[in-house]
Structures are given as C-alpha cells and as structure tokens.
Short mmCIF file of C-alpha atoms in Angstrom, two decimals:
data_model
loop_
_atom_site.label_atom_id
_atom_site.label_comp_id
_atom_site.label_asym_id
_atom_site.label_seq_id
_atom_site.Cartn_x
_atom_site.Cartn_y
_atom_site.Cartn_z
CA LEU A 30 24.53 -70.93 47.54
CA LYS A 31 21.63 -73.09 48.66
CA LEU A 32 21.13 -74.42 45.13
CA LEU A 33 24.83 -75.25 44.82
CA LEU A 34 24.79 -77.12 48.12
CA LEU A 35 21.66 -79.06 47.16
CA LYS A 36 23.32 -80.19 43.94
CA SER A 37 26.62 -81.19 45.53
CA ARG A 38 25.83 -82.56 48.97
CA PRO A 39 24.86 -86.20 49.62
CA CYS A 40 21.47 -86.93 51.15
CA PHE A 41 21.69 -88.24 54.71
CA ARG A 42 18.10 -89.43 54.92
CA ARG A 43 17.63 -93.17 55.23
CA GLY A 44 16.06 -93.98 51.90
CA PRO A 45 14.67 -91.72 49.18
CA CYS A 46 12.42 -88.91 50.33
CA GLU A 47 9.38 -87.33 48.73
CA ASP A 48 11.22 -84.13 47.75
CA GLY A 49 14.82 -83.03 47.30
CA CYS A 50 16.98 -86.06 46.51
CA GLU A 51 14.00 -87.92 45.03
CA ARG A 52 13.67 -85.18 42.42
CA ARG A 53 17.32 -85.53 41.42
CA MET A 54 17.18 -89.33 41.26
CA ALA A 55 14.02 -89.32 39.14
CA ALA A 56 15.94 -88.34 36.02
CA SER A 57 18.24 -91.36 36.33
CA ARG A 58 15.56 -94.07 36.43
CA PRO A 59 12.90 -95.16 33.93
CA ALA A 60 9.54 -93.43 33.96
CA GLY A 61 7.17 -95.06 36.40
CA SER A 62 9.81 -97.16 38.19
CA ALA A 63 8.74 -97.39 41.84
CA ARG A 64 10.67 -97.52 45.10
CA ARG A 65 9.88 -96.97 48.76
CA ARG A 66 9.76 -93.25 49.50
CA LYS A 67 9.12 -91.54 52.80
CA LEU A 68 6.42 -88.92 53.06
CA SER A 69 7.55 -85.33 53.33
CA PRO A 70 6.45 -83.35 56.43
CA VAL A 71 3.56 -81.89 54.42
CA GLY A 72 2.62 -85.34 53.11
CA ARG A 73 2.61 -86.72 56.65
CA GLY A 74 0.29 -83.90 57.66
CA TRP A 75 -2.20 -84.71 54.88
CA PHE A 76 -2.08 -88.42 55.72
CA ARG A 77 -2.25 -88.20 59.53
CA GLY A 78 -4.70 -85.32 59.48
CA LEU A 79 -3.85 -81.62 59.64
CA TYR A 80 -6.32 -80.79 62.40
CA GLU A 81 -7.20 -81.76 65.94
CA PRO A 82 -9.19 -85.03 66.10
CA GLU A 83 -11.91 -83.21 68.07
CA MET A 84 -12.71 -81.17 64.97
CA LYS A 85 -13.97 -84.37 63.28
CA MET A 86 -12.72 -83.17 59.91
CA PRO A 87 -13.19 -85.61 57.02
CA GLU A 88 -10.18 -87.05 55.22
CA SER A 89 -8.53 -84.77 52.69
CA ILE A 90 -10.00 -86.20 49.49
CA ILE A 91 -9.99 -84.33 46.17
CA THR A 92 -13.12 -85.24 44.18
CA ALA A 93 -12.81 -84.29 40.51
CA THR A 94 -15.95 -84.63 38.38
CA LEU A 95 -15.70 -84.58 34.59
CA TYR A 96 -18.94 -84.13 32.62
CA PHE A 97 -19.59 -85.57 29.14
CA ASP A 98 -22.37 -85.64 26.58
CA THR A 99 -21.13 -89.15 25.72
CA LEU A 100 -19.64 -91.07 28.63
CA PRO A 101 -16.26 -92.70 27.91
CA SER A 102 -16.55 -96.47 27.65
CA GLN A 103 -15.35 -98.35 30.71
CA SER A 104 -12.78 -100.29 28.71
CA VAL A 105 -11.20 -97.11 27.31
CA LEU A 106 -11.28 -95.47 30.75
CA VAL A 107 -9.51 -98.45 32.34
CA GLU A 108 -6.98 -98.57 29.51
CA THR A 109 -6.25 -94.83 29.93
CA PHE A 110 -5.49 -95.22 33.63
CA GLU A 111 -3.56 -98.43 33.12
CA LYS A 112 -1.34 -96.81 30.49
CA HIS A 113 -0.82 -93.32 31.93
CA ILE A 114 -1.74 -93.22 35.65
CA TRP A 115 -0.95 -96.61 37.18
CA PRO A 116 2.75 -96.39 36.15
CA LEU A 117 3.09 -93.25 38.33
CA ASP A 118 4.64 -94.29 41.65
CA ARG A 119 2.11 -92.71 43.96
CA PHE A 120 -0.90 -94.12 42.11
CA SER A 121 0.43 -97.69 42.32
CA SER A 122 1.60 -97.52 45.96
CA THR A 123 0.04 -97.88 49.36
CA ILE A 124 1.28 -96.00 52.41
CA VAL A 125 3.01 -98.15 55.01
CA ASP A 126 4.84 -96.66 58.00
CA GLU A 127 4.44 -93.19 56.46
CA ALA A 128 6.12 -94.14 53.19
CA PHE A 129 4.88 -94.84 49.66
CA VAL A 130 5.38 -98.58 49.09
CA PRO A 131 4.76 -100.00 45.58
CA THR A 132 2.16 -102.74 45.41
CA GLY A 133 4.17 -104.67 42.86
CA SER A 134 0.96 -106.01 41.32
CA PRO A 135 -1.27 -105.15 38.36
CA MET A 136 -3.96 -102.49 38.75
CA ASP A 137 -7.02 -103.90 40.55
CA VAL A 138 -9.76 -102.89 38.12
CA ALA A 139 -12.54 -104.29 40.30
CA TYR A 140 -11.52 -102.08 43.22
CA HIS A 141 -10.50 -98.88 41.45
CA PHE A 142 -13.36 -98.67 38.90
CA ALA A 143 -17.14 -98.76 39.26
CA GLU A 144 -20.18 -97.92 37.11
CA ARG A 145 -23.60 -96.61 38.11
CA ASP A 146 -26.77 -95.67 36.24
CA VAL A 147 -28.40 -92.44 37.44
CA GLU A 148 -31.42 -90.43 36.37
CA GLY A 149 -29.77 -87.10 35.54
CA PRO A 150 -27.72 -84.13 36.76
CA SER A 151 -29.47 -83.86 40.13
CA ALA A 152 -28.74 -87.53 40.80
CA ILE A 153 -25.06 -86.88 40.02
CA ASP A 154 -25.08 -84.03 42.55
CA ASP A 155 -26.70 -86.35 45.10
CA TYR A 156 -23.97 -88.94 44.52
CA LEU A 157 -21.24 -86.33 44.95
CA GLN A 158 -22.91 -85.18 48.14
CA SER A 159 -22.88 -88.75 49.47
CA VAL A 160 -19.19 -89.47 48.77
CA MET A 161 -17.41 -86.12 49.12
CA ALA A 162 -16.58 -86.68 52.80
CA SER A 163 -16.14 -90.47 52.66
CA PRO A 164 -12.64 -91.87 53.31
CA LEU A 165 -10.68 -94.14 50.99
CA ARG A 166 -9.34 -97.53 52.05
CA ARG A 167 -5.79 -97.20 53.32
CA ASP A 168 -4.74 -100.72 52.41
CA ARG A 169 -5.11 -99.86 48.71
CA PRO A 170 -3.68 -97.12 46.50
CA LEU A 171 -5.54 -93.98 47.50
CA TRP A 172 -7.77 -93.32 44.47
CA GLN A 173 -11.00 -94.55 42.87
CA VAL A 174 -12.99 -93.82 39.69
CA THR A 175 -16.77 -94.05 39.29
CA SER A 176 -18.63 -93.63 35.98
CA LEU A 177 -22.14 -92.19 36.33
CA ARG A 178 -24.23 -92.93 33.23
CA ALA A 179 -27.19 -90.50 33.17
CA ARG A 180 -30.47 -91.42 31.50
CA SER A 181 -31.00 -87.73 30.72
CA GLY A 182 -28.52 -84.86 30.54
CA ARG A 183 -24.79 -85.15 30.88
CA SER A 184 -23.01 -88.15 32.38
CA ALA A 185 -19.92 -87.89 34.58
CA VAL A 186 -16.68 -89.57 35.59
CA VAL A 187 -15.86 -89.03 39.27
CA VAL A 188 -12.18 -89.37 40.25
CA ARG A 189 -11.44 -89.36 43.98
CA ILE A 190 -7.79 -88.94 45.03
CA HIS A 191 -6.29 -88.51 48.48
CA HIS A 192 -4.47 -85.20 48.90
CA VAL A 193 -1.36 -87.04 50.11
CA ILE A 194 -0.71 -88.06 46.49
CA SER A 195 -0.46 -84.48 45.26
CA ASP A 196 -1.94 -81.02 45.16
CA GLY A 197 -4.16 -79.90 42.28
CA LEU A 198 -1.35 -78.46 40.16
CA GLY A 199 0.64 -81.67 40.37
CA LEU A 200 -2.41 -83.73 39.41
CA LEU A 201 -3.02 -81.43 36.44
CA PHE A 202 0.51 -82.06 35.15
CA ALA A 203 0.26 -85.80 35.85
CA PHE A 204 -3.00 -86.17 33.90
CA LEU A 205 -1.79 -84.16 30.87
CA PRO A 206 -0.89 -87.35 28.92
CA THR A 207 -4.54 -88.45 29.22
CA LEU A 208 -5.82 -85.25 27.55
CA SER A 209 -5.86 -84.28 23.88
CA CYS A 210 -7.17 -81.41 21.77
CA ASP A 211 -7.55 -80.62 18.09
CA ASP A 212 -4.79 -78.02 17.93
CA GLY A 213 -1.48 -79.49 19.09
CA GLU A 214 -0.43 -80.10 22.69
CA VAL A 215 -2.66 -79.35 25.68
CA LEU A 216 -0.11 -77.70 28.00
CA PRO A 217 0.32 -74.51 25.91
CA LYS A 218 -3.48 -74.06 26.10
CA ILE A 219 -3.33 -73.63 29.88
CA ARG A 220 -2.72 -70.06 31.06
CA LEU A 221 -0.05 -70.69 33.68
CA PRO A 222 2.61 -68.22 34.86
CA ALA A 223 6.03 -68.72 33.29
CA ALA A 224 7.46 -69.42 36.76
CA LEU A 225 5.35 -72.59 37.00
CA LEU A 226 6.23 -73.79 33.50
CA GLY A 227 9.99 -73.35 33.83
CA LYS A 228 11.79 -74.39 30.63
CA LEU A 229 8.44 -75.17 28.99
CA ALA A 230 7.31 -71.54 29.22
CA PRO A 231 6.87 -69.89 25.79
CA PRO A 232 9.33 -67.09 24.95
CA ARG A 233 8.16 -63.69 26.09
CA SER A 234 7.02 -61.38 23.33
CA THR A 235 7.64 -57.68 23.77
CA SER A 236 6.65 -56.51 20.31
CA ALA A 237 2.99 -56.00 21.20
CA ARG A 238 3.65 -54.21 24.47
CA PRO A 239 3.24 -50.43 24.41
CA ARG A 240 6.23 -48.57 25.76
CA ALA A 241 5.63 -46.49 28.84
CA ALA A 242 5.74 -42.75 28.30
CA ALA A 243 7.87 -42.20 31.39
CA SER A 244 9.35 -44.78 33.70
CA ALA A 245 9.48 -44.26 37.42
CA PRO A 246 12.96 -44.16 38.96
CA LYS A 247 14.08 -47.49 40.37
CA PRO A 248 14.58 -47.63 44.13
CA GLY A 249 18.11 -47.73 45.44
CA CYS A 250 19.81 -50.85 46.75
CA PHE A 251 19.16 -50.14 50.43
CA VAL A 252 15.54 -49.22 49.76
CA GLY A 253 15.07 -52.51 47.89
CA ILE A 254 16.65 -54.49 50.74
CA PHE A 255 14.50 -52.72 53.32
CA THR A 256 11.35 -53.38 51.28
CA SER A 257 12.22 -57.06 50.89
CA VAL A 258 12.88 -57.47 54.61
CA ARG A 259 9.64 -55.66 55.47
CA MET A 260 7.62 -57.86 53.10
CA PHE A 261 9.30 -61.00 54.46
CA PHE A 262 8.25 -60.22 58.02
CA ARG A 263 4.78 -59.24 56.83
CA GLY A 264 4.50 -62.75 55.42
CA VAL A 265 5.68 -64.29 58.69
CA LEU A 266 3.32 -62.17 60.80
CA SER A 267 0.34 -62.84 58.50
CA ILE A 268 0.39 -66.39 59.86
CA LEU A 269 1.57 -65.83 63.45
CA THR A 270 -0.70 -62.86 64.28
CA LEU A 271 -3.88 -64.09 62.60
CA LYS A 272 -6.97 -62.48 64.12
CA GLU A 273 -10.46 -63.90 64.25
CA ASP A 274 -12.89 -62.82 61.55
CA GLY A 275 -15.85 -60.69 62.46
CA GLU A 276 -19.08 -62.17 63.73
CA MET A 277 -20.89 -61.74 60.42
CA ALA A 278 -24.16 -63.60 59.94
CA PHE A 279 -22.61 -66.08 57.48
CA ASN A 280 -19.90 -66.99 60.02
CA ALA A 281 -20.23 -69.19 63.08
CA PRO A 282 -20.30 -67.23 66.36
CA LYS A 283 -16.90 -66.63 67.92
CA SER A 284 -17.88 -68.84 70.84
CA GLU A 285 -18.14 -71.81 68.44
CA ARG A 286 -14.78 -70.98 66.85
CA LYS A 287 -12.82 -71.19 70.10
CA PRO A 288 -10.53 -72.99 70.43
CA PHE A 289 -11.51 -74.23 66.96
CA LEU A 290 -14.57 -74.67 64.77
CA LYS A 291 -15.73 -78.28 64.63
CA PHE A 292 -16.89 -79.81 61.35
CA SER A 293 -20.68 -79.90 61.58
CA GLY A 294 -21.28 -82.72 59.10
CA ARG A 295 -24.11 -80.69 57.56
CA HIS A 296 -22.09 -79.34 54.62
CA VAL A 297 -23.81 -79.31 51.23
CA PHE A 298 -22.28 -79.27 47.75
CA THR A 299 -23.79 -76.73 45.33
CA ARG A 300 -22.73 -76.51 41.70
CA LEU A 301 -23.03 -72.86 40.68
CA PRO A 302 -23.72 -71.58 37.14
CA PRO A 303 -20.53 -71.12 35.10
CA VAL A 304 -19.23 -67.58 34.65
CA PRO A 305 -18.08 -66.68 31.12
CA THR A 306 -14.41 -65.78 31.20
CA SER A 307 -15.30 -62.91 28.87
CA ALA A 308 -17.21 -61.32 31.77
CA ILE A 309 -14.13 -61.60 33.99
CA LYS A 310 -11.81 -60.29 31.29
CA ALA A 311 -14.17 -57.34 30.76
CA VAL A 312 -13.40 -56.28 34.33
CA GLY A 313 -9.69 -56.46 33.55
CA HIS A 314 -10.11 -54.34 30.43
CA ALA A 315 -12.21 -51.79 32.32
CA HIS A 316 -9.88 -51.41 35.29
CA GLY A 317 -6.47 -52.66 34.17
CA CYS A 318 -6.47 -55.50 36.71
CA THR A 319 -5.69 -59.19 36.47
CA PHE A 320 -8.03 -62.16 36.11
CA ASN A 321 -7.54 -63.16 39.77
CA ASP A 322 -8.01 -59.57 40.95
CA ALA A 323 -11.46 -59.53 39.34
CA ILE A 324 -12.40 -62.90 40.86
CA MET A 325 -11.47 -61.96 44.43
CA ALA A 326 -13.21 -58.57 44.14
CA ALA A 327 -16.37 -60.30 42.89
CA LEU A 328 -16.25 -62.76 45.78
CA ALA A 329 -15.96 -59.87 48.24
CA GLY A 330 -18.99 -58.21 46.64
CA GLY A 331 -20.89 -61.49 46.66
CA PHE A 332 -20.31 -62.03 50.38
CA ARG A 333 -21.26 -58.42 51.14
CA ARG A 334 -24.53 -58.59 49.21
CA TYR A 335 -25.41 -61.99 50.66
CA ALA A 336 -24.87 -60.72 54.21
CA ILE A 337 -26.95 -57.59 53.64
CA GLU A 338 -29.72 -58.79 51.30
CA LYS A 339 -30.22 -62.38 52.45
CA LEU A 340 -29.16 -62.26 56.10
CA GLN A 341 -30.04 -58.61 56.90
CA ASP A 342 -26.65 -58.20 58.58
CA ALA A 343 -26.63 -54.60 59.86
CA LYS A 344 -22.95 -54.76 60.87
CA VAL A 345 -21.84 -55.42 57.32
CA ALA A 346 -24.17 -52.73 55.98
CA GLU A 347 -22.60 -50.22 58.38
CA GLY A 348 -19.06 -51.48 57.79
CA LYS A 349 -18.59 -52.57 61.43
CA ASP A 350 -16.70 -55.72 62.53
CA CYS A 351 -16.23 -56.75 58.88
CA GLU A 352 -12.93 -58.62 59.16
CA CYS A 353 -13.35 -61.32 56.49
CA LYS A 354 -10.40 -63.45 55.42
CA ALA A 355 -9.96 -66.27 52.94
CA PHE A 356 -7.27 -68.89 52.72
CA MET A 357 -5.96 -68.86 49.15
CA LEU A 358 -4.19 -71.90 47.71
CA VAL A 359 -1.13 -70.89 45.66
CA GLY A 360 0.65 -73.62 43.70
CA LEU A 361 4.46 -73.37 43.67
CA PRO A 362 6.89 -74.43 40.93
CA ARG A 363 7.84 -78.06 40.60
CA PRO A 364 9.60 -80.18 37.94
CA ILE A 365 7.64 -80.86 34.75
CA ASP A 366 8.67 -83.84 32.64
CA GLN A 367 6.15 -84.96 30.05
CA LYS A 368 7.98 -88.30 29.77
CA ASN A 369 7.86 -88.88 33.53
CA PRO A 370 4.88 -87.03 35.09
CA SER A 371 5.66 -88.57 38.49
CA VAL A 372 8.12 -85.77 39.21
CA SER A 373 5.26 -83.24 39.33
CA LEU A 374 3.30 -85.12 41.99
CA LYS A 375 3.86 -83.33 45.29
CA ASN A 376 2.13 -81.03 47.75
CA ASN A 377 4.00 -77.83 47.00
CA ILE A 378 1.48 -75.14 47.89
CA LEU A 379 1.17 -72.10 50.10
CA THR A 380 -1.97 -70.86 51.83
CA PRO A 381 -1.59 -67.09 52.23
CA ILE A 382 -4.30 -65.14 54.02
CA PHE A 383 -6.37 -62.84 51.79
CA ARG A 384 -8.56 -60.12 53.32
CA LEU A 385 -11.85 -59.66 51.50
CA PRO A 386 -12.92 -55.98 51.79
CA ILE A 387 -16.62 -56.67 52.32
CA GLY A 388 -17.06 -53.60 54.51
CA ASP A 389 -16.47 -51.23 51.59
CA PRO A 390 -19.76 -50.28 49.88
CA SER A 391 -18.17 -49.36 46.52
CA PRO A 392 -17.35 -52.09 43.97
CA ARG A 393 -14.48 -50.02 42.62
CA SER A 394 -13.03 -49.42 46.09
CA ARG A 395 -13.26 -53.14 46.85
CA LEU A 396 -11.40 -53.88 43.62
CA ARG A 397 -8.75 -51.30 44.49
CA ALA A 398 -8.20 -52.96 47.87
CA VAL A 399 -8.05 -56.40 46.27
CA VAL A 400 -5.44 -55.25 43.72
CA ALA A 401 -3.25 -54.01 46.58
CA MET A 402 -3.54 -57.32 48.43
CA CYS A 403 -2.83 -59.34 45.29
CA GLY A 404 0.30 -57.22 44.94
CA ASP A 405 1.57 -58.75 48.19
CA LEU A 406 1.17 -62.23 46.71
CA LYS A 407 3.46 -61.20 43.84
CA SER A 408 6.24 -60.37 46.30
CA MET A 409 8.74 -63.22 46.56
CA SER A 410 9.83 -61.92 49.99
CA TYR A 411 6.24 -61.99 51.27
CA LEU A 412 5.73 -65.56 50.03
CA ALA A 413 9.11 -66.58 51.45
CA GLY A 414 7.99 -65.44 54.89
CA ILE A 415 4.81 -67.50 54.64
CA ARG A 416 6.73 -70.50 53.32
CA LEU A 417 9.30 -70.35 56.12
CA THR A 418 6.62 -70.15 58.79
CA THR A 419 4.58 -72.97 57.23
CA GLY A 420 7.69 -75.11 56.84
CA LEU A 421 8.68 -74.65 60.48
CA VAL A 422 5.19 -75.60 61.64
CA THR A 423 4.85 -78.69 59.41
CA GLY A 424 8.47 -79.84 59.49
CA LEU A 425 9.80 -79.10 62.98
CA ALA A 426 6.83 -78.63 65.29
CA PRO A 427 5.48 -81.71 67.11
CA ILE A 428 2.37 -83.17 65.49
CA GLY A 429 0.19 -81.96 68.38
CA LEU A 430 1.41 -78.37 68.09
CA MET A 431 1.08 -78.44 64.29
CA ARG A 432 -2.52 -79.60 64.55
CA LYS A 433 -3.31 -76.97 67.18
CA ILE A 434 -1.92 -74.13 65.04
CA ALA A 435 -3.65 -75.37 61.87
CA SER A 436 -6.98 -75.93 63.66
CA GLU A 437 -7.01 -72.46 65.21
CA ALA A 438 -5.91 -70.77 61.97
CA ILE A 439 -8.61 -72.20 59.72
CA SER A 440 -11.26 -71.55 62.38
CA LYS A 441 -10.42 -67.84 62.36
CA CYS A 442 -11.15 -67.40 58.63
CA SER A 443 -14.41 -67.13 56.70
CA CYS A 444 -13.71 -69.31 53.64
CA ASN A 445 -11.13 -71.25 51.66
CA VAL A 446 -10.65 -70.42 47.96
CA SER A 447 -8.97 -72.59 45.35
CA ASN A 448 -8.60 -71.56 41.70
CA LEU A 449 -6.91 -73.74 39.07
CA PRO A 450 -6.58 -72.96 35.35
CA LEU A 451 -7.39 -75.70 32.84
CA PRO A 452 -7.12 -75.60 29.02
CA ASP A 453 -8.96 -72.70 27.40
CA VAL A 454 -10.02 -74.99 24.52
CA PRO A 455 -12.16 -78.18 24.53
CA VAL A 456 -10.15 -81.29 25.43
CA ARG A 457 -10.84 -85.00 25.20
CA PHE A 458 -10.39 -87.44 28.07
CA ALA A 459 -10.53 -91.17 27.42
CA GLY A 460 -11.69 -90.48 23.88
CA GLN A 461 -14.62 -88.15 24.69
CA GLU A 462 -14.88 -84.38 24.85
CA MET A 463 -15.11 -82.95 28.36
CA LYS A 464 -17.96 -80.43 28.61
CA ASP A 465 -17.75 -79.30 32.23
CA VAL A 466 -15.57 -79.95 35.26
CA GLN A 467 -15.96 -79.56 39.01
CA VAL A 468 -13.62 -80.28 41.92
CA LEU A 469 -15.02 -80.80 45.42
CA PHE A 470 -13.19 -80.46 48.71
CA VAL A 471 -14.66 -80.37 52.21
CA ASN A 472 -13.61 -78.00 55.00
CA ASN A 473 -15.15 -76.79 58.25
CA ILE A 474 -15.50 -73.33 56.66
CA PRO A 475 -17.06 -72.64 53.24
CA GLN A 476 -14.91 -74.11 50.47
CA ILE A 477 -15.06 -72.33 47.10
CA THR A 478 -13.36 -74.20 44.25
CA MET A 479 -12.95 -72.66 40.79
CA LEU A 480 -11.60 -74.02 37.51
CA SER A 481 -11.36 -72.01 34.30
CA TYR A 482 -11.97 -74.28 31.31
CA ASN A 483 -12.93 -73.64 27.68
CA GLY A 484 -14.16 -70.08 28.07
CA ALA A 485 -15.95 -70.39 31.42
CA LEU A 486 -15.21 -70.38 35.13
CA HIS A 487 -16.72 -73.59 36.56
CA TRP A 488 -17.17 -73.39 40.29
CA ASN A 489 -18.97 -74.68 43.36
CA ILE A 490 -19.30 -74.08 47.07
CA VAL A 491 -19.40 -76.63 49.89
CA CYS A 492 -20.81 -75.00 53.01
CA ASP A 493 -22.97 -75.41 56.10
CA PRO A 494 -26.59 -74.52 55.17
CA GLN A 495 -27.11 -73.08 58.64
CA ARG A 496 -24.67 -70.31 57.67
CA ILE A 497 -25.27 -70.00 53.91
CA SER A 498 -28.72 -71.39 53.25
CA ASP A 499 -29.07 -70.06 49.69
CA PRO A 500 -25.75 -70.63 47.88
CA GLU A 501 -27.45 -70.08 44.49
CA ALA A 502 -28.15 -66.48 45.53
CA PHE A 503 -24.49 -66.08 46.51
CA GLY A 504 -23.46 -67.32 43.07
CA ARG A 505 -25.88 -64.89 41.42
CA PHE A 506 -24.48 -61.98 43.46
CA VAL A 507 -20.93 -62.85 42.38
CA LEU A 508 -21.93 -62.94 38.70
CA GLU A 509 -23.71 -59.59 39.02
CA GLU A 510 -20.62 -58.15 40.71
CA PHE A 511 -18.57 -58.96 37.60
CA GLN A 512 -21.16 -57.12 35.52
CA ARG A 513 -21.19 -54.08 37.82
CA LEU A 514 -17.40 -53.83 37.77
CA ALA A 515 -17.26 -54.10 33.98
CA GLU A 516 -19.85 -51.35 33.59
CA ASP A 517 -18.09 -49.09 36.12
CA ALA A 518 -15.05 -48.62 33.84
CA ASP A 519 -11.99 -46.79 35.10
CA THR A 520 -11.61 -43.67 32.95
CA THR A 521 -8.49 -42.35 34.64
CA GLY A 522 -6.17 -44.31 32.34
CA GLY A 523 -4.49 -46.20 35.19
CA LYS A 524 -5.21 -49.14 37.39
CA SER A 525 -8.27 -48.67 39.56
#
C-alpha cells in the first residue's frame, strides 16, 4: 500500500527533495542535469553535524586513498572527473540554505586538484594523518583530489568527499563508470547481495546447491507474525535502551563518557597489513559461516587478545564487565542506473549495534555468538525497527535532541566498523591499475574501515593512542584469529 501511494500521490514539498520524488523525477531528465534540491533529514544531520558541538568532532569527511605502481597522469585524472563525476548533481553543487545548488560553472581544476611529491609510503601516511580531520570549504563543491607522487614505493590518489554527498555504497556506484577491468563490466565483479543490486542482480542458480536431506517444518502464520513483531521491537529497543560498554582498558573511563565522550584530537591513522580473503573464506569453509561472520568474530578475538596481552586487563581475562559493542554500517538498497549514477548518491544506511563477545575465551564460542547476532541483521523486521527509530530521531526530533541522542549513543560503544566490498579482480582507475585502497574516517571512538579488493581485505584503524597504543599488534591478533578459527574446523557437519 505504501508503494502504491508513493507512486500515485503528488509531492507537497516545496521543490525537489533529496529522496522520494527526486528519485522518480530523475528518470525523466537527462543524466547530470542539475536543479536545486533540499537536503534530506539525514543529509542535514551530516552537514550541520550529528553530535553536540562540545564533543569537538571533526567534519564528516570520507578520505579514499587509491594506491598505484604508476600514478595516473594529472591530465587523465582531471579528464576522468570532468567526464564522469562533475556531471553528477551533488559533485557540481554547493550547499546553500540546506539545499544542493548547482554552481552553473565549469569544474575549477585549480581548486579541486593538487599534486605533491613525497618520499614514500610513510610520507603518504603522514599526509593522510594531516588531512583526515581537516574540513572542506563550504563555498565550493564538497570534494578535493590530491595526487601524491612517491619517489620510492607506491604513489597514491587521495579523494576527500563530504559525507553529505553520499554514503560509501552510493559513491561506489557513482564511481563505477571511472573503473575498468580486463574481463567485461566491473559491477558483476563486486560481491553484493541481490537486494542491493535489484534488477542488475544475476539470476540465482540452484543447480549447484545440494538438497537438504530433511527440511524443518515451516512455522505457522501466527508464529511468523509473533516472531516478526518481536524482532521489530528488538530493533527499536537496541537503540533506545543502549547500555554503556564495560570499562575495559582500551575504552575511556565511564566518567569521561558521560554525558558524552569528547573527541581528543590525538587520533592516529594506522594502515594494517592486508588479510588474504582466502584466510577469511577458510573460516567459512571450516564452520559453515559467512564472510562477515568470520570478520566480526576475528575482531572480537583481536580486541580480547589486545586487552589481555597488551593491556593486562584482568576483567577481560576473567570475563567480567566485558560489554563491548560496535556500530556497524549497513548500506540499504537504492536505485542503480549506469547511465545516470546520480540516482545512487544518497545516505541510505543503518547503524545497528553489534555486540562483540570478547568475554568468551573460546574462538569457536565467539564465532557461534557472532553468527547468532548476524542472524538478527538478516531479519527485515529487526532492521525495520532500527530504521523507524533512526528516522524518527533524524527526521522529527529537534536538532538539539537529535544531537544529544547521537552523542550519547556513540559514546557508549567501543568502536565503529565499516566494511565495503570492491571488485574481486584488479581494476583500472584513470588508466592505471589500482594496487591497494584505503578509506579513512574519524570518530571519537576507534574507527575500523575495511574494503575487500582483488583477493585481500584492506583495512585500517583510526584511534586514540592513549587507548590503543599498538594498533599493529591489534592487526596481528586479528589475522591470527582467522588462522585459529580455520584450524579449529567444525566437524559436526553443521554451522558452528
């Protein structure tokens, strides 16, 4: 009924909006044609600031870093953006009175593009450290590109984009026309759920699936309704009844987290060694779990080992006061039009709470707990409860109340985790093959950002060194956790 009403009713907003009617009108105008569009409630939150000013949080800037053996020439890089990115409304608009307003002028190459010569990889890390929390000028379109030409080792192209333009999934779809590979189109090489691909999803193949020996009886209608209602309210309560995490050694004391944890300004970016996706898949083969199940279980083991072995945290070793939660970023479906990538640019994400079972001493038991929690995220009712609650907070609550709720919520958790799939084959950007990729984001709690690309999980952590002083050790513990899980194969024939 809701879908029928959306298709038939007129829009009573004054002017096109970021979502809803704007999506329907996009199909009737040429690709890249710009018009004034108001920010959605979520977009206003990203632009105004999601948190209390006293937290001193940096602007929400996504810093993507693409690494190359041969740096793309500046002329080809500019031409790529001029042809594929500048025609997208949000990349050629400034924000005036909380609305995207087209500049109506050619792309300002001198402002949007810069070049620097650096010594090598460590100098690139130093540059990323220096800019990751820096704001972008608000009188210009909210993005910039810097080419870092290294005298030794790999060079890099750094693309900084304000989160108000889009979330990571929308940016991935928008930049697809700039990518190429040797074997056909790039999109089919990205392992995305069919729900996110919509009509572009490949047909499901059932020929290779083994048939179950005996199927469990399906629940009755009333049981299904009861389960859906229960999961819906679990989703609502997961946001409204959020408890503070335990006072583990890698967390700030509870006294510093009340009423909210201020951004310290000490946060450091650390690029961690890539994890072969074969090591993650080995966990799935051993235990019958998914790729994301294995990742979250390894993170839980990494935090546990870091607390015990590096911080000598007796509480974690004894399993006491081990409440440890992560915000997970889950991208939601949006239109995909390869002729008009603008329709994919939006902030359509959820941030469900994920409990990391760091108090459990057994890797297999931690994985079992993670699989159960990931099962909640596959429940549409559970996600609907989270989405309703988030929508009410961002769309109807006054800006002061929204900031208060968001500030207290993020201060109660231990980390923020983002994981985005990229092509599982080598791709070219601006004429050169991309060898590595990193995305940086800054939060008041540790931010872990992961991207699976070309057979490896590329990841980093941005954290306060007073809490996690040896992030390389944390990365090593996570990698070893994958190995331990793969070796501890489940021999029962079912999911662990």
